């Protein structure tokens, strides 16, 4: 079979005629990457319904929903980022609430929709009763910020980190004397402190910088003492590289997409499948969720892999998480609730936990025995570790030939500089995504929101469900690889082929900010008519008089009026703790020791 197309013979039917629509484009792009043929059907009344079908598959439907249980009218990428708090999280280190200038949530929603469709089709092959699913756009948006929401709503020590709470200038990425924008990375304090010692920076400043640098994954800010930024700004990039090499610190320039393309071309699929024919004894699906009855073992750290396991658990899989003796150290990261990090629990609370010492031959043998009884083994270990432990796909296939072996890595098969770790911020920089984000905002680049870890976890789960469906549909099993670079390339390709320029902005009203997006020509015409602006008019000429009028009334007044007229609009949620007070978001949130984000899927 075509290893890059595990679902050959399947078709996705839906509305794909609008080449300007980011969500339609994202769905088509991802479906084709899985080998699913895309067919556009003209049914104006069902533009948000999609159907997966193929030989051996009963037709399965997915419906996209918006602020209520209806089709998502007057919702765009820009306004969804505003309403669900993503603008606020990204804006913490950017000076003000700002959108990530990518079709980010469009791709997240597309991935979750396809995953829901595939999981439902799989359940039907296994005798389950589910036939259809729906995916909530607000639910998908909230899923992306679940860790940050947990930190902002913990019962004790809740974090208050509003947009612009740290300097947009004193933060990574850094800029050298010769104008190179670059990212530093180390997972250890030793190389960090040695690097700054070698540059003559006082230990008090470098220690303070380390705390901000270390917590940037969790808090989306990385406040740096000015001494650090000024020191690097006085050095040419070649000297920065020299100092990094001497102490074992990783460094990479923020590539422009064209520069990156000369190193490794932007990929057209975020997955690599290596599947082979197997005999499958299907586990029946006898519960309401589509992956009920399937078993997953997960051995992952940080965000990407744990989020993938979390999504599989939301789909009904029984997920068992392996942790080192004594438990994952991230369990102790503040803020805590009942002794456990709320951020950690937000991604791992649905899983069973088993402590296992992978350095022990006897405990590795115990793992192999358990693998014989599971459907998926998922890990994100460092390159080479699986082979070193004799726990690679070939090793485990001897125990369980029908196993889906999943690796959620950093770089995939790309040729990158030796010693450059595949973490969110290095991959953002190296891939060109950081440059694209910075270009949209007018600052040097990148987001301290974990753009790629989150989307990487979403596509890792998607690849696993695709492999499980291929196992039952075609009788093939084996390995599926996904990576942060694959996630970046999907976003990069979508951004570089965007057709319509952005006509969107954030405006201050009497009491709050409002995000307005004229993502179709009729929206601009409606806006001009509502505010009595002369026609025809361009977005740039409309912005200033629009701002003057919006400032005269509360944001809720304008939101109601514009939504009624069909213009995409949303109040910019600056404080994540306030999200649970929005009745439109409440169905996807569960207050408690912290506010948990519920599943974006519904199955019938």
Coordinates of C-alpha atoms in Angstrom, one line a residue:
X1 CA 0.0 0.0 0.0
X2 CA 1.0 3.7 -0.3
X3 CA 2.8 4.2 3.0
X4 CA 2.0 8.0 2.9
X5 CA -1.7 7.3 2.4
X6 CA -3.2 4.9 4.9
X7 CA -6.8 5.7 4.0
X8 CA -6.7 5.2 0.3
X9 CA -10.1 4.5 -1.1
X10 CA -11.9 6.8 1.4
X11 CA -13.6 10.0 0.3
X12 CA -14.5 13.1 2.3
X13 CA -17.6 14.9 0.9
X14 CA -18.4 18.5 1.9
X15 CA -18.3 22.1 1.0
X16 CA -14.8 22.7 -0.5
X17 CA -15.7 25.2 -3.2
X18 CA -14.5 28.4 -1.4
X19 CA -10.8 28.5 -1.9
X20 CA -10.6 31.5 0.4
X21 CA -12.1 29.7 3.4
X22 CA -9.3 28.6 5.8
X23 CA -11.2 25.8 7.4
X24 CA -12.2 24.2 4.1
X25 CA -8.7 24.5 2.9
X26 CA -7.3 22.9 6.1
X27 CA -9.8 20.0 5.9
X28 CA -8.9 19.3 2.3
X29 CA -5.2 19.6 2.9
X30 CA -5.2 17.2 5.9
X31 CA -7.6 14.7 4.3
X32 CA -5.4 14.4 1.2
X33 CA -2.3 13.9 3.3
X34 CA -4.1 10.8 4.8
X35 CA -4.9 9.5 1.3
X36 CA -8.6 10.6 1.5
X37 CA -10.1 11.9 -1.7
X38 CA -11.9 15.2 -1.3
X39 CA -15.1 15.9 -3.2
X40 CA -17.0 19.1 -3.1
X41 CA -20.8 18.8 -2.9
X42 CA -23.1 21.8 -3.5
X43 CA -25.7 21.9 -0.7
X44 CA -25.9 25.4 0.6
X45 CA -28.0 24.3 3.6
X46 CA -25.4 21.8 4.8
X47 CA -22.2 23.7 4.3
X48 CA -20.8 22.7 7.7
X49 CA -21.5 19.0 7.3
X50 CA -18.8 16.5 6.2
X51 CA -19.2 12.9 5.3
X52 CA -16.5 10.2 5.3
X53 CA -17.3 7.1 3.1
X54 CA -15.5 4.4 1.2
X55 CA -15.5 0.8 0.4
X56 CA -16.2 -1.2 3.6
X57 CA -17.2 2.0 5.4
X58 CA -20.8 3.0 6.3
X59 CA -21.1 6.8 5.6
X60 CA -20.2 8.7 8.7
X61 CA -21.0 12.4 9.3
X62 CA -19.4 15.3 11.2
X63 CA -21.1 18.6 11.9
X64 CA -19.2 21.7 12.9
X65 CA -20.9 23.9 15.5
X66 CA -20.4 27.4 16.7
X67 CA -21.5 29.4 19.7
X68 CA -24.6 27.2 20.1
X69 CA -25.5 23.9 18.6
X70 CA -26.0 25.5 15.2
X71 CA -23.6 25.9 12.2
X72 CA -20.8 28.4 13.0
X73 CA -22.1 31.6 11.5
X74 CA -20.1 34.8 12.0
X75 CA -17.1 33.0 13.4
X76 CA -13.6 33.4 11.9
X77 CA -10.1 32.4 12.9
X78 CA -9.5 35.9 14.2
X79 CA -12.6 36.2 16.3
X80 CA -12.3 32.7 17.6
X81 CA -8.8 33.4 18.9
X82 CA -10.2 36.5 20.6
X83 CA -13.2 34.8 22.3
X84 CA -11.3 31.7 23.5
X85 CA -8.4 33.5 25.1
X86 CA -5.7 32.5 22.6
X87 CA -5.1 36.2 21.7
X88 CA -4.6 36.9 25.4
X89 CA -2.1 34.0 25.9
X90 CA -0.1 34.9 22.8
X91 CA -0.2 38.5 23.8
X92 CA 1.3 38.1 27.2
X93 CA 4.8 38.5 25.8
X94 CA 3.8 40.6 22.8
X95 CA 2.7 43.8 24.5
X96 CA -1.0 43.5 23.9
X97 CA -3.7 40.9 23.0
X98 CA -2.8 39.8 19.5
X99 CA -3.9 37.1 17.1
X100 CA -1.4 34.5 15.8
X101 CA -1.3 35.3 12.1
X102 CA -1.7 31.7 11.0
X103 CA -4.8 29.6 10.1
X104 CA -4.1 28.0 13.4
X105 CA -7.5 27.2 14.9
X106 CA -8.8 26.3 11.4
X107 CA -6.2 23.5 11.3
X108 CA -6.9 22.5 14.8
X109 CA -10.7 22.3 14.1
X110 CA -10.0 20.4 10.8
X111 CA -7.8 17.9 12.6
X112 CA -10.4 17.3 15.3
X113 CA -13.2 17.0 12.8
X114 CA -11.3 14.4 10.8
X115 CA -10.2 12.6 13.9
X116 CA -13.9 12.5 15.1
X117 CA -15.0 11.2 11.7
X118 CA -12.3 8.5 11.6
X119 CA -13.0 7.4 15.2
X120 CA -16.7 7.1 14.5
X121 CA -16.0 5.1 11.4
X122 CA -13.7 2.9 13.4
X123 CA -16.4 2.4 16.1
X124 CA -18.9 1.3 13.5
X125 CA -16.4 -1.3 12.1
X126 CA -16.0 -2.6 15.6
X127 CA -19.8 -3.0 16.1
X128 CA -20.4 0.3 17.9
X129 CA -23.6 2.2 17.9
X130 CA -22.3 5.7 17.2
X131 CA -23.0 7.0 13.7
X132 CA -22.2 10.7 13.7
X133 CA -20.2 13.3 15.5
X134 CA -20.0 17.0 15.9
X135 CA -17.0 19.3 16.7
X136 CA -17.4 22.6 18.5
X137 CA -15.3 25.5 17.2
X138 CA -15.3 27.2 20.7
X139 CA -14.5 23.8 22.3
X140 CA -11.5 23.3 19.9
X141 CA -10.2 26.8 20.7
X142 CA -10.5 26.2 24.5
X143 CA -8.7 22.9 24.1
X144 CA -5.6 24.8 22.9
X145 CA -5.3 26.9 26.0
X146 CA -6.4 24.3 28.6
X147 CA -3.1 24.4 30.5
X148 CA -3.0 28.2 30.7
X149 CA -6.7 28.2 31.8
X150 CA -5.8 25.7 34.5
X151 CA -3.1 27.9 35.8
X152 CA -5.4 31.0 35.7
X153 CA -8.2 29.3 37.7
X154 CA -6.4 27.1 40.3
X155 CA -8.0 27.3 43.7
X156 CA -4.7 28.4 45.2
X157 CA -2.0 30.5 43.6
X158 CA -3.9 31.2 40.4
X159 CA -1.8 33.1 37.9
X160 CA -2.7 36.6 36.8
X161 CA -0.8 37.1 33.5
X162 CA -2.7 39.6 31.4
X163 CA -1.7 40.5 27.8
X164 CA 1.4 42.7 27.8
X165 CA 2.4 41.7 31.4
X166 CA 6.0 41.4 30.3
X167 CA 8.2 43.5 27.9
X168 CA 7.7 42.7 24.2
X169 CA 11.4 43.7 23.8
X170 CA 13.1 41.8 26.6
X171 CA 12.3 38.3 25.7
X172 CA 13.4 35.6 23.3
X173 CA 14.1 35.4 20.4
X174 CA 17.2 37.5 20.7
X175 CA 18.8 39.8 18.1
X176 CA 22.6 39.9 17.5
X177 CA 24.8 43.0 16.6
X178 CA 24.6 42.0 12.9
X179 CA 20.8 41.8 12.9
X180 CA 20.3 38.0 13.1
X181 CA 17.2 37.0 15.0
X182 CA 17.9 33.8 16.9
X183 CA 16.6 31.3 19.5
X184 CA 18.6 29.8 22.3
X185 CA 17.7 26.4 23.8
X186 CA 18.8 24.2 26.7
X187 CA 16.9 22.0 29.1
X188 CA 19.6 22.4 31.8
X189 CA 20.6 25.3 34.0
X190 CA 24.3 24.3 33.6
X191 CA 24.9 25.3 30.0
X192 CA 22.7 28.4 30.4
X193 CA 24.7 29.7 33.4
X194 CA 28.1 28.8 31.8
X195 CA 27.1 30.6 28.6
X196 CA 26.4 33.9 30.4
X197 CA 29.4 33.5 32.7
X198 CA 31.6 33.3 29.6
X199 CA 30.1 36.6 28.4
X200 CA 30.8 38.3 31.7
X201 CA 27.2 38.6 32.8
X202 CA 26.6 38.7 36.6
X203 CA 25.3 35.4 38.0
X204 CA 22.4 37.2 39.6
X205 CA 21.1 38.3 36.2
X206 CA 21.7 35.0 34.4
X207 CA 19.9 33.1 37.3
X208 CA 16.9 35.4 37.1
X209 CA 16.9 35.0 33.3
X210 CA 17.0 31.2 33.7
X211 CA 13.8 31.2 35.8
X212 CA 11.9 33.1 33.0
X213 CA 13.5 31.0 30.3
X214 CA 12.7 27.7 32.1
X215 CA 9.0 28.6 32.6
X216 CA 8.2 30.0 29.2
X217 CA 6.6 26.7 28.1
X218 CA 4.1 26.9 31.0
X219 CA 3.5 30.7 31.3
X220 CA 3.9 32.0 27.7
X221 CA 6.2 34.7 29.0
X222 CA 10.0 34.7 29.3
X223 CA 11.1 38.0 31.0
X224 CA 14.8 38.6 30.6
X225 CA 17.0 41.0 32.5
X226 CA 18.0 43.8 30.1
X227 CA 21.6 43.0 30.7
X228 CA 21.2 39.7 28.9
X229 CA 19.5 41.1 25.8
X230 CA 21.9 44.0 25.6
X231 CA 24.9 41.6 25.9
X232 CA 23.7 39.6 22.9
X233 CA 22.8 42.7 20.9
X234 CA 26.5 43.7 21.1
X235 CA 27.8 40.4 19.7
X236 CA 27.8 39.3 16.1
X237 CA 25.9 36.0 15.5
X238 CA 29.1 34.0 14.8
X239 CA 30.4 34.8 18.2
X240 CA 27.1 33.8 19.8
X241 CA 27.3 30.4 18.0
X242 CA 30.9 30.0 19.2
X243 CA 30.0 30.6 22.8
X244 CA 27.0 28.2 22.6
X245 CA 29.2 25.5 21.1
X246 CA 31.7 25.9 23.9
X247 CA 29.1 25.3 26.7
X248 CA 26.7 22.9 25.0
X249 CA 23.9 25.4 24.4
X250 CA 21.8 25.1 21.3
X251 CA 21.2 28.0 19.0
X252 CA 19.4 28.5 15.7
X253 CA 18.5 31.6 13.6
X254 CA 14.9 32.4 12.9
X255 CA 14.7 31.4 9.3
X256 CA 12.5 33.0 6.7
X257 CA 10.5 30.4 4.8
X258 CA 12.7 30.8 1.7
X259 CA 15.9 30.3 3.8
X260 CA 14.4 27.2 5.5
X261 CA 13.3 25.8 2.1
X262 CA 17.0 25.6 0.9
X263 CA 17.7 23.4 4.0
X264 CA 14.8 21.0 3.8
X265 CA 11.7 21.7 1.6
X266 CA 8.5 22.4 3.4
X267 CA 6.7 19.0 3.7
X268 CA 3.2 18.3 2.5
X269 CA 2.2 15.8 5.2
X270 CA 2.8 15.9 8.9
X271 CA 2.8 12.1 9.2
X272 CA 4.9 9.1 8.0
X273 CA 3.2 5.7 8.0
X274 CA 5.0 2.4 7.8
X275 CA 2.2 -0.2 7.7
X276 CA 2.2 -3.9 6.9
X277 CA -0.5 -6.6 6.6
X278 CA -1.6 -8.2 9.9
X279 CA -4.3 -10.4 11.3
X280 CA -6.5 -8.2 13.5
X281 CA -8.8 -9.5 16.2
X282 CA -11.0 -6.5 16.7
X283 CA -12.0 -5.4 20.2
X284 CA -15.7 -4.6 20.3
X285 CA -16.9 -1.1 20.9
X286 CA -19.9 -1.4 23.3
X287 CA -19.9 2.1 24.9
X288 CA -20.9 5.6 23.8
X289 CA -17.4 6.8 22.9
X290 CA -15.8 5.6 19.7
X291 CA -12.5 4.4 21.1
X292 CA -14.1 2.5 24.0
X293 CA -12.4 -0.9 24.4
X294 CA -9.1 0.2 22.9
X295 CA -6.0 0.3 25.1
X296 CA -3.1 2.8 24.9
X297 CA 0.2 2.9 26.7
X298 CA 1.8 6.3 26.7
X299 CA 5.3 7.2 27.7
X300 CA 5.6 11.0 27.1
X301 CA 6.8 14.2 28.8
X302 CA 5.8 17.9 28.5
X303 CA 2.9 18.7 26.1
X304 CA 2.9 17.2 22.6
X305 CA 2.7 13.5 23.6
X306 CA 0.6 13.9 26.7
X307 CA -2.0 16.0 24.8
X308 CA -2.2 13.3 22.1
X309 CA -2.9 10.7 24.9
X310 CA -5.4 13.1 26.5
X311 CA -7.4 13.4 23.2
X312 CA -7.4 9.6 22.8
X313 CA -8.8 9.3 26.3
X314 CA -11.5 11.9 25.5
X315 CA -12.4 9.6 22.6
X316 CA -12.9 6.7 25.0
X317 CA -9.6 4.9 24.9
X318 CA -8.2 3.4 28.1
X319 CA -4.9 5.3 28.4
X320 CA -2.2 4.2 30.8
X321 CA 0.6 6.6 31.4
X322 CA 4.1 5.4 32.2
X323 CA 6.1 7.6 34.6
X324 CA 9.5 7.2 36.2
X325 CA 9.8 6.0 39.8
X326 CA 8.6 8.7 42.0
X327 CA 6.3 10.2 39.3
X328 CA 6.8 12.9 36.7
X329 CA 8.6 15.9 38.2
X330 CA 6.2 18.2 36.4
X331 CA 3.5 17.1 38.8
X332 CA 5.0 19.5 41.2
X333 CA 4.9 22.6 39.0
X334 CA 2.8 25.4 40.6
X335 CA 0.0 26.2 40.9
X336 CA -1.2 23.0 42.6
X337 CA -4.5 21.6 43.5
X338 CA -4.6 18.7 46.0
X339 CA -0.9 18.3 45.6
X340 CA -0.7 18.0 41.8
X341 CA 0.1 20.7 39.2
X342 CA -3.1 21.9 37.6
X343 CA -1.3 22.3 34.3
X344 CA -0.1 18.7 34.4
X345 CA -3.6 17.4 35.4
X346 CA -5.2 19.3 32.5
X347 CA -3.4 17.0 30.1
X348 CA -3.1 13.8 32.2
X349 CA -6.1 13.7 34.5
X350 CA -8.1 11.1 32.4
X351 CA -5.2 8.5 32.4
X352 CA -4.2 5.7 34.7
X353 CA -0.6 5.9 35.9
X354 CA 2.0 3.2 36.3
X355 CA 5.5 3.9 37.6
X356 CA 8.1 2.0 35.6
X357 CA 11.9 2.1 35.6
X358 CA 12.9 1.8 31.9
X359 CA 16.5 1.4 32.9
X360 CA 15.6 -2.0 34.5
X361 CA 15.7 -5.0 32.2
X362 CA 13.0 -6.8 34.3
X363 CA 10.7 -3.8 34.1
X364 CA 11.2 -3.4 30.4
X365 CA 10.2 -7.0 30.1
X366 CA 7.1 -6.3 32.1
X367 CA 6.3 -3.5 29.6
X368 CA 6.7 -5.9 26.7
X369 CA 4.3 -8.4 28.3
X370 CA 1.8 -5.6 28.7
X371 CA 2.3 -4.4 25.1
X372 CA 0.9 -7.8 23.9
X373 CA -2.5 -6.7 25.2
X374 CA -2.7 -3.1 23.9
X375 CA -3.6 -1.4 20.7
X376 CA -1.3 1.7 20.8
X377 CA 2.1 2.4 22.2
X378 CA 2.9 6.1 22.1
X379 CA 6.2 7.8 23.1
X380 CA 8.2 10.9 22.6
X381 CA 11.6 9.8 23.8
X382 CA 14.8 11.3 22.5
X383 CA 16.0 10.0 19.2
X384 CA 17.8 6.7 19.6
X385 CA 16.4 5.9 23.0
X386 CA 13.8 3.3 21.8
X387 CA 16.5 1.4 19.9
X388 CA 18.8 1.6 22.9
X389 CA 16.1 0.1 25.2
X390 CA 15.1 -2.5 22.6
X391 CA 11.6 -1.0 22.6
X392 CA 11.5 0.2 18.9
X393 CA 8.7 -0.7 16.6
X394 CA 10.4 -3.8 15.3
X395 CA 11.0 -5.1 18.9
X396 CA 7.4 -4.6 20.0
X397 CA 6.0 -6.0 16.7
X398 CA 7.5 -9.4 17.7
X399 CA 5.3 -9.3 20.8
X400 CA 2.2 -7.7 19.2
X401 CA 2.2 -7.6 15.3
X402 CA -1.1 -5.7 15.3
X403 CA 0.2 -2.9 17.5
X404 CA 0.0 0.7 16.4
X405 CA 3.4 2.1 17.3
X406 CA 3.3 5.9 17.5
X407 CA 6.2 8.3 17.9
X408 CA 5.6 12.0 18.5
X409 CA 8.9 13.6 17.9
X410 CA 10.5 17.0 17.1
X411 CA 12.1 16.9 13.6
X412 CA 10.7 13.8 11.8
X413 CA 13.2 12.8 9.1
X414 CA 14.5 16.4 8.4
X415 CA 18.2 17.0 8.3
X416 CA 18.8 19.6 11.0
X417 CA 22.0 20.7 12.8
X418 CA 23.5 18.1 15.1
X419 CA 22.6 18.8 18.7
X420 CA 19.6 21.1 18.0
X421 CA 16.8 19.7 20.2
X422 CA 13.3 19.4 18.7
X423 CA 11.5 21.6 21.1
X424 CA 8.6 24.0 20.4
X425 CA 10.7 27.2 20.2
X426 CA 13.6 25.8 18.2
X427 CA 11.2 24.2 15.7
X428 CA 9.3 27.5 15.5
X429 CA 12.5 29.3 14.7
X430 CA 14.1 26.8 12.3
X431 CA 10.9 26.0 10.4
X432 CA 10.0 29.6 9.4
X433 CA 6.9 29.7 11.6
X434 CA 8.4 32.1 14.1
X435 CA 9.2 34.5 11.2
X436 CA 5.7 34.3 9.8
X437 CA 4.2 35.0 13.2
X438 CA 6.5 37.9 13.8
X439 CA 5.8 39.3 10.3
X440 CA 2.1 39.4 11.1
X441 CA 2.7 41.4 14.4
X442 CA 5.6 43.5 13.3
X443 CA 8.0 42.1 15.9
X444 CA 11.0 39.9 15.4
X445 CA 9.2 36.5 15.6
X446 CA 7.7 33.6 17.3
X447 CA 5.1 33.0 20.0
X448 CA 5.8 32.0 23.6
X449 CA 2.4 30.2 23.5
X450 CA 3.3 26.6 22.6
X451 CA 2.0 26.8 19.1
X452 CA 3.6 23.6 17.9
X453 CA 3.5 21.5 21.0
X454 CA -0.3 21.9 21.1
X455 CA -0.9 21.4 17.3
X456 CA 1.7 18.7 17.3
X457 CA -0.3 16.8 20.0
X458 CA -3.5 17.2 18.0
X459 CA -2.0 15.8 14.8
X460 CA -0.3 13.0 16.7
X461 CA -3.7 11.8 18.0
X462 CA -5.1 12.2 14.4
X463 CA -2.3 10.0 12.9
X464 CA -2.9 7.4 15.5
X465 CA -6.7 7.2 14.9
X466 CA -6.0 7.1 11.1
X467 CA -3.6 4.1 11.7
X468 CA -6.2 2.4 13.8
X469 CA -8.8 2.9 11.1
X470 CA -6.4 1.5 8.5
X471 CA -5.8 -1.5 10.7
X472 CA -9.5 -2.4 10.7
X473 CA -10.3 -1.2 7.2
X474 CA -7.4 -2.6 5.3
X475 CA -5.8 -5.1 7.7
X476 CA -2.6 -3.1 8.1
X477 CA -0.7 -2.1 11.2
X478 CA 2.7 -0.7 12.1
X479 CA 4.3 2.6 12.8
X480 CA 3.0 6.2 12.6
X481 CA 5.4 9.1 13.1
X482 CA 4.4 12.7 13.6
X483 CA 6.6 15.7 14.5
X484 CA 6.6 19.3 15.6
X485 CA 8.2 20.1 12.2
X486 CA 5.4 18.3 10.4
X487 CA 2.9 20.5 12.3
X488 CA 4.9 23.6 11.5
X489 CA 5.1 22.7 7.8
X490 CA 1.3 22.2 7.6
X491 CA 0.8 25.7 9.1
X492 CA 3.6 27.2 7.0
X493 CA 2.2 25.8 3.7
X494 CA -1.3 27.1 4.6
X495 CA 0.0 30.6 5.5
X496 CA 2.1 30.9 2.4
X497 CA -0.7 29.9 0.1
X498 CA -3.3 32.2 1.8
X499 CA -5.2 34.0 -1.0
X500 CA -7.2 36.8 0.7
X501 CA -5.3 39.5 2.8
X502 CA -6.4 40.0 6.4
X503 CA -9.0 42.7 7.0
X504 CA -9.3 42.4 10.7
X505 CA -8.5 44.4 13.8
X506 CA -8.9 44.8 17.5
X507 CA -10.7 48.0 18.6
X508 CA -11.2 49.5 22.0
X509 CA -14.8 50.0 23.1
X510 CA -16.0 51.8 26.3
X511 CA -15.2 48.8 28.6
X512 CA -13.3 46.2 26.6
X513 CA -11.7 45.4 23.3
X514 CA -13.5 44.0 20.3
X515 CA -12.1 41.8 17.5
X516 CA -13.8 42.4 14.1
X517 CA -13.0 40.4 11.0
X518 CA -14.2 41.3 7.5
X519 CA -13.1 38.0 6.0
X520 CA -15.4 38.2 3.1
X521 CA -16.3 41.2 0.9
X522 CA -19.9 41.2 2.1
X523 CA -18.7 41.7 5.7
X524 CA -17.0 45.0 4.7
X525 CA -20.2 46.1 2.9
X526 CA -22.4 45.3 5.9
X527 CA -20.0 47.1 8.2
X528 CA -20.1 50.2 6.0
X529 CA -23.8 50.1 5.9
X530 CA -24.3 49.7 9.6
X531 CA -22.0 52.7 10.4
X532 CA -23.1 54.9 7.4
X533 CA -19.7 54.9 5.8
X534 CA -19.6 55.7 2.1
X535 CA -19.2 52.9 -0.4
X536 CA -17.1 51.6 -1.8
X537 CA -14.5 51.7 1.0
X538 CA -11.3 49.8 1.8
X539 CA -10.5 48.3 5.2
X540 CA -7.6 50.6 5.8
X541 CA -9.6 53.8 5.3
X542 CA -12.5 52.4 7.4
X543 CA -10.4 51.6 10.5
X544 CA -10.0 55.1 12.0
X545 CA -13.7 56.2 11.7
X546 CA -14.8 52.8 12.9
X547 CA -12.6 53.1 16.0
X548 CA -14.1 56.4 16.9
X549 CA -17.6 55.1 16.7
X550 CA -16.9 51.8 18.6
X551 CA -15.4 53.8 21.5
X552 CA -18.8 55.3 22.3
X553 CA -20.5 52.1 23.4
X554 CA -19.8 48.9 25.5
X555 CA -18.3 46.0 23.6
X556 CA -21.3 43.8 24.3
X557 CA -23.6 46.3 22.5
X558 CA -21.5 46.2 19.3
X559 CA -21.0 42.4 19.5
X560 CA -24.7 41.8 19.6
X561 CA -25.3 44.2 16.7
X562 CA -22.6 42.9 14.5
X563 CA -23.4 39.3 15.1
X564 CA -27.0 39.9 14.2
X565 CA -25.7 41.4 10.9
X566 CA -23.5 38.3 10.2
X567 CA -20.2 40.0 10.7
X568 CA -17.6 37.9 12.5
X569 CA -17.0 39.7 15.9
X570 CA -16.0 38.7 19.4
X571 CA -15.0 40.4 22.7
X572 CA -11.3 39.9 23.3
X573 CA -11.1 37.8 26.5
X574 CA -8.1 39.2 28.4
X575 CA -8.5 37.4 31.7
X576 CA -8.7 33.6 31.2
X577 CA -10.5 33.3 34.6
X578 CA -13.5 35.1 33.0
X579 CA -13.9 32.5 30.2
X580 CA -16.1 30.3 32.5
X581 CA -18.5 33.3 32.9
X582 CA -19.3 33.4 29.2
X583 CA -22.5 31.4 28.6
X584 CA -21.4 30.6 25.1
X585 CA -18.3 28.8 26.4
X586 CA -19.8 27.3 29.5
X587 CA -20.8 23.9 27.8
X588 CA -17.1 23.2 27.2
X589 CA -15.8 24.1 30.6
X590 CA -16.0 22.3 34.0
X591 CA -15.2 24.5 37.1
X592 CA -13.7 22.8 40.1
X593 CA -10.3 22.8 41.7
X594 CA -9.4 24.5 38.4
X595 CA -11.4 25.0 35.2
X596 CA -11.1 21.9 33.0
X597 CA -11.8 22.0 29.3
X598 CA -14.2 19.3 28.2
X599 CA -14.2 17.2 25.0
X600 CA -14.8 19.3 21.8
X601 CA -16.6 16.2 20.3
X602 CA -20.1 15.0 20.7
X603 CA -21.2 11.6 19.4
X604 CA -24.6 10.2 18.5

